[in-house]
Amino acid sequence: MEGYTRDSLRAMRREALQEKQNHQEKGSKFITLLIILLFLGAGGFYIKTMKPEWLPAEWSFEAINEQFKAWKADWNAAFQQEDVLSVQQTVEDALAEQNEKD
């Protein structure tokens, strides 16, 4: 204790308080983010279970889920090496399906 001066003790105390304050700020940011995510999840669950009339049919969760599945399949097909015959058959099937709809 003899080697410390008043100024050095004040500086150490100031550093300790500043470190404690920074730690509290990080924790409060985490809690704020957690609360926001919780409310977003609750809102999503509410809309999914309520199925409001103002939500268009093409925006239904089932349609969005099917769209994501289609995108995932497209993504996987783009990055996987498939033989040309398989891709050609898929294109022909899709065109035939589209012609049936028309």
PDB file of C-alpha atoms in Angstrom:
ATOM      1  CA  MET A   1       0.000   0.000   0.000  1.00  0.00           C
ATOM      2  CA  GLU A   2       2.954   2.256   0.553  1.00  0.00           C
ATOM      3  CA  GLY A   3       3.839   2.252  -3.160  1.00  0.00           C
ATOM      4  CA  TYR A   4       0.503   3.731  -4.174  1.00  0.00           C
ATOM      5  CA  THR A   5      -0.246   7.417  -4.252  1.00  0.00           C
ATOM      6  CA  ARG A   6      -3.605   9.038  -3.906  1.00  0.00           C
ATOM      7  CA  ASP A   7      -3.752   9.714  -7.611  1.00  0.00           C
ATOM      8  CA  SER A   8      -2.910   6.132  -8.548  1.00  0.00           C
ATOM      9  CA  LEU A   9      -5.597   4.794  -6.177  1.00  0.00           C
ATOM     10  CA  ARG A  10      -8.143   7.203  -7.676  1.00  0.00           C
ATOM     11  CA  ALA A  11      -7.159   6.074 -11.190  1.00  0.00           C
ATOM     12  CA  MET A  12      -7.538   2.402 -10.208  1.00  0.00           C
ATOM     13  CA  ARG A  13     -10.932   3.090  -8.658  1.00  0.00           C
ATOM     14  CA  ARG A  14     -12.036   5.018 -11.754  1.00  0.00           C
ATOM     15  CA  GLU A  15     -10.942   2.130 -14.017  1.00  0.00           C
ATOM     16  CA  ALA A  16     -12.782  -0.421 -11.877  1.00  0.00           C
ATOM     17  CA  LEU A  17     -15.996   1.616 -11.946  1.00  0.00           C
ATOM     18  CA  GLN A  18     -15.719   2.126 -15.698  1.00  0.00           C
ATOM     19  CA  GLU A  19     -15.177  -1.596 -16.266  1.00  0.00           C
ATOM     20  CA  LYS A  20     -18.209  -2.411 -14.124  1.00  0.00           C
ATOM     21  CA  GLN A  21     -20.328   0.084 -16.075  1.00  0.00           C
ATOM     22  CA  ASN A  22     -19.224  -1.388 -19.431  1.00  0.00           C
ATOM     23  CA  HIS A  23     -20.108  -4.872 -18.212  1.00  0.00           C
ATOM     24  CA  GLN A  24     -23.593  -3.691 -17.200  1.00  0.00           C
ATOM     25  CA  GLU A  25     -24.119  -2.060 -20.608  1.00  0.00           C
ATOM     26  CA  LYS A  26     -23.297  -5.324 -22.393  1.00  0.00           C
ATOM     27  CA  GLY A  27     -25.751  -7.189 -20.204  1.00  0.00           C
ATOM     28  CA  SER A  28     -28.533  -4.684 -20.782  1.00  0.00           C
ATOM     29  CA  LYS A  29     -28.012  -4.866 -24.565  1.00  0.00           C
ATOM     30  CA  PHE A  30     -28.300  -8.646 -24.412  1.00  0.00           C
ATOM     31  CA  ILE A  31     -31.483  -8.484 -22.329  1.00  0.00           C
ATOM     32  CA  THR A  32     -32.976  -5.899 -24.713  1.00  0.00           C
ATOM     33  CA  LEU A  33     -32.232  -8.130 -27.697  1.00  0.00           C
ATOM     34  CA  LEU A  34     -33.690 -11.127 -25.888  1.00  0.00           C
ATOM     35  CA  ILE A  35     -36.917  -9.242 -25.118  1.00  0.00           C
ATOM     36  CA  ILE A  36     -37.259  -8.082 -28.738  1.00  0.00           C
ATOM     37  CA  LEU A  37     -36.791 -11.640 -30.022  1.00  0.00           C
ATOM     38  CA  LEU A  38     -39.325 -12.910 -27.500  1.00  0.00           C
ATOM     39  CA  PHE A  39     -41.941 -10.394 -28.641  1.00  0.00           C
ATOM     40  CA  LEU A  40     -41.270 -11.159 -32.321  1.00  0.00           C
ATOM     41  CA  GLY A  41     -41.686 -14.859 -31.640  1.00  0.00           C
ATOM     42  CA  ALA A  42     -44.905 -14.261 -29.725  1.00  0.00           C
ATOM     43  CA  GLY A  43     -46.245 -12.076 -32.554  1.00  0.00           C
ATOM     44  CA  GLY A  44     -45.383 -14.707 -35.143  1.00  0.00           C
ATOM     45  CA  PHE A  45     -47.059 -17.417 -33.086  1.00  0.00           C
ATOM     46  CA  TYR A  46     -50.161 -15.252 -32.629  1.00  0.00           C
ATOM     47  CA  ILE A  47     -50.480 -14.544 -36.353  1.00  0.00           C
ATOM     48  CA  LYS A  48     -49.841 -18.188 -37.235  1.00  0.00           C
ATOM     49  CA  THR A  49     -52.511 -19.509 -34.876  1.00  0.00           C
ATOM     50  CA  MET A  50     -55.044 -16.727 -35.439  1.00  0.00           C
ATOM     51  CA  LYS A  51     -55.032 -16.857 -39.283  1.00  0.00           C
ATOM     52  CA  PRO A  52     -56.519 -13.380 -39.669  1.00  0.00           C
ATOM     53  CA  GLU A  53     -58.775 -12.526 -42.614  1.00  0.00           C
ATOM     54  CA  TRP A  54     -56.623  -9.549 -43.631  1.00  0.00           C
ATOM     55  CA  LEU A  55     -53.740 -11.872 -44.437  1.00  0.00           C
ATOM     56  CA  PRO A  56     -53.967 -12.747 -48.159  1.00  0.00           C
ATOM     57  CA  ALA A  57     -54.123 -16.446 -49.048  1.00  0.00           C
ATOM     58  CA  GLU A  58     -50.849 -16.279 -50.963  1.00  0.00           C
ATOM     59  CA  TRP A  59     -49.194 -15.002 -47.787  1.00  0.00           C
ATOM     60  CA  SER A  60     -50.408 -17.872 -45.652  1.00  0.00           C
ATOM     61  CA  PHE A  61     -47.758 -19.645 -43.659  1.00  0.00           C
ATOM     62  CA  GLU A  62     -48.336 -22.840 -45.574  1.00  0.00           C
ATOM     63  CA  ALA A  63     -47.728 -21.063 -48.906  1.00  0.00           C
ATOM     64  CA  ILE A  64     -44.639 -19.311 -47.541  1.00  0.00           C
ATOM     65  CA  ASN A  65     -43.360 -22.609 -46.154  1.00  0.00           C
ATOM     66  CA  GLU A  66     -43.873 -24.291 -49.534  1.00  0.00           C
ATOM     67  CA  GLN A  67     -42.038 -21.412 -51.237  1.00  0.00           C
ATOM     68  CA  PHE A  68     -39.095 -21.799 -48.855  1.00  0.00           C
ATOM     69  CA  LYS A  69     -39.029 -25.538 -49.530  1.00  0.00           C
ATOM     70  CA  ALA A  70     -38.985 -24.853 -53.277  1.00  0.00           C
ATOM     71  CA  TRP A  71     -36.146 -22.337 -52.856  1.00  0.00           C
ATOM     72  CA  LYS A  72     -34.222 -24.825 -50.740  1.00  0.00           C
ATOM     73  CA  ALA A  73     -34.656 -27.517 -53.394  1.00  0.00           C
ATOM     74  CA  ASP A  74     -33.528 -25.062 -56.089  1.00  0.00           C
ATOM     75  CA  TRP A  75     -30.534 -24.050 -53.987  1.00  0.00           C
ATOM     76  CA  ASN A  76     -29.537 -27.667 -53.389  1.00  0.00           C
ATOM     77  CA  ALA A  77     -29.979 -28.520 -57.069  1.00  0.00           C
ATOM     78  CA  ALA A  78     -27.824 -25.570 -58.092  1.00  0.00           C
ATOM     79  CA  PHE A  79     -24.909 -26.652 -55.937  1.00  0.00           C
ATOM     80  CA  GLN A  80     -25.158 -30.394 -56.435  1.00  0.00           C
ATOM     81  CA  GLN A  81     -23.786 -32.043 -59.529  1.00  0.00           C
ATOM     82  CA  GLU A  82     -26.690 -33.739 -61.272  1.00  0.00           C
ATOM     83  CA  ASP A  83     -26.539 -35.520 -64.553  1.00  0.00           C
ATOM     84  CA  VAL A  84     -28.040 -33.780 -67.574  1.00  0.00           C
ATOM     85  CA  LEU A  85     -30.821 -36.330 -68.066  1.00  0.00           C
ATOM     86  CA  SER A  86     -32.146 -35.775 -64.537  1.00  0.00           C
ATOM     87  CA  VAL A  87     -32.223 -32.010 -65.003  1.00  0.00           C
ATOM     88  CA  GLN A  88     -33.843 -32.335 -68.437  1.00  0.00           C
ATOM     89  CA  GLN A  89     -36.533 -34.654 -67.023  1.00  0.00           C
ATOM     90  CA  THR A  90     -37.251 -32.186 -64.206  1.00  0.00           C
ATOM     91  CA  VAL A  91     -37.637 -29.327 -66.699  1.00  0.00           C
ATOM     92  CA  GLU A  92     -39.949 -31.399 -68.887  1.00  0.00           C
ATOM     93  CA  ASP A  93     -42.060 -32.344 -65.866  1.00  0.00           C
ATOM     94  CA  ALA A  94     -42.324 -28.713 -64.785  1.00  0.00           C
ATOM     95  CA  LEU A  95     -43.334 -27.608 -68.293  1.00  0.00           C
ATOM     96  CA  ALA A  96     -45.921 -30.382 -68.524  1.00  0.00           C
ATOM     97  CA  GLU A  97     -47.357 -29.376 -65.149  1.00  0.00           C
ATOM     98  CA  GLN A  98     -47.520 -25.748 -66.231  1.00  0.00           C
ATOM     99  CA  ASN A  99     -49.283 -26.704 -69.483  1.00  0.00           C
ATOM    100  CA  GLU A 100     -51.842 -28.709 -67.515  1.00  0.00           C
ATOM    101  CA  LYS A 101     -52.638 -25.645 -65.394  1.00  0.00           C
ATOM    102  CA  ASP A 102     -53.154 -23.478 -68.479  1.00  0.00           C
TER     103      ASP A 102
END
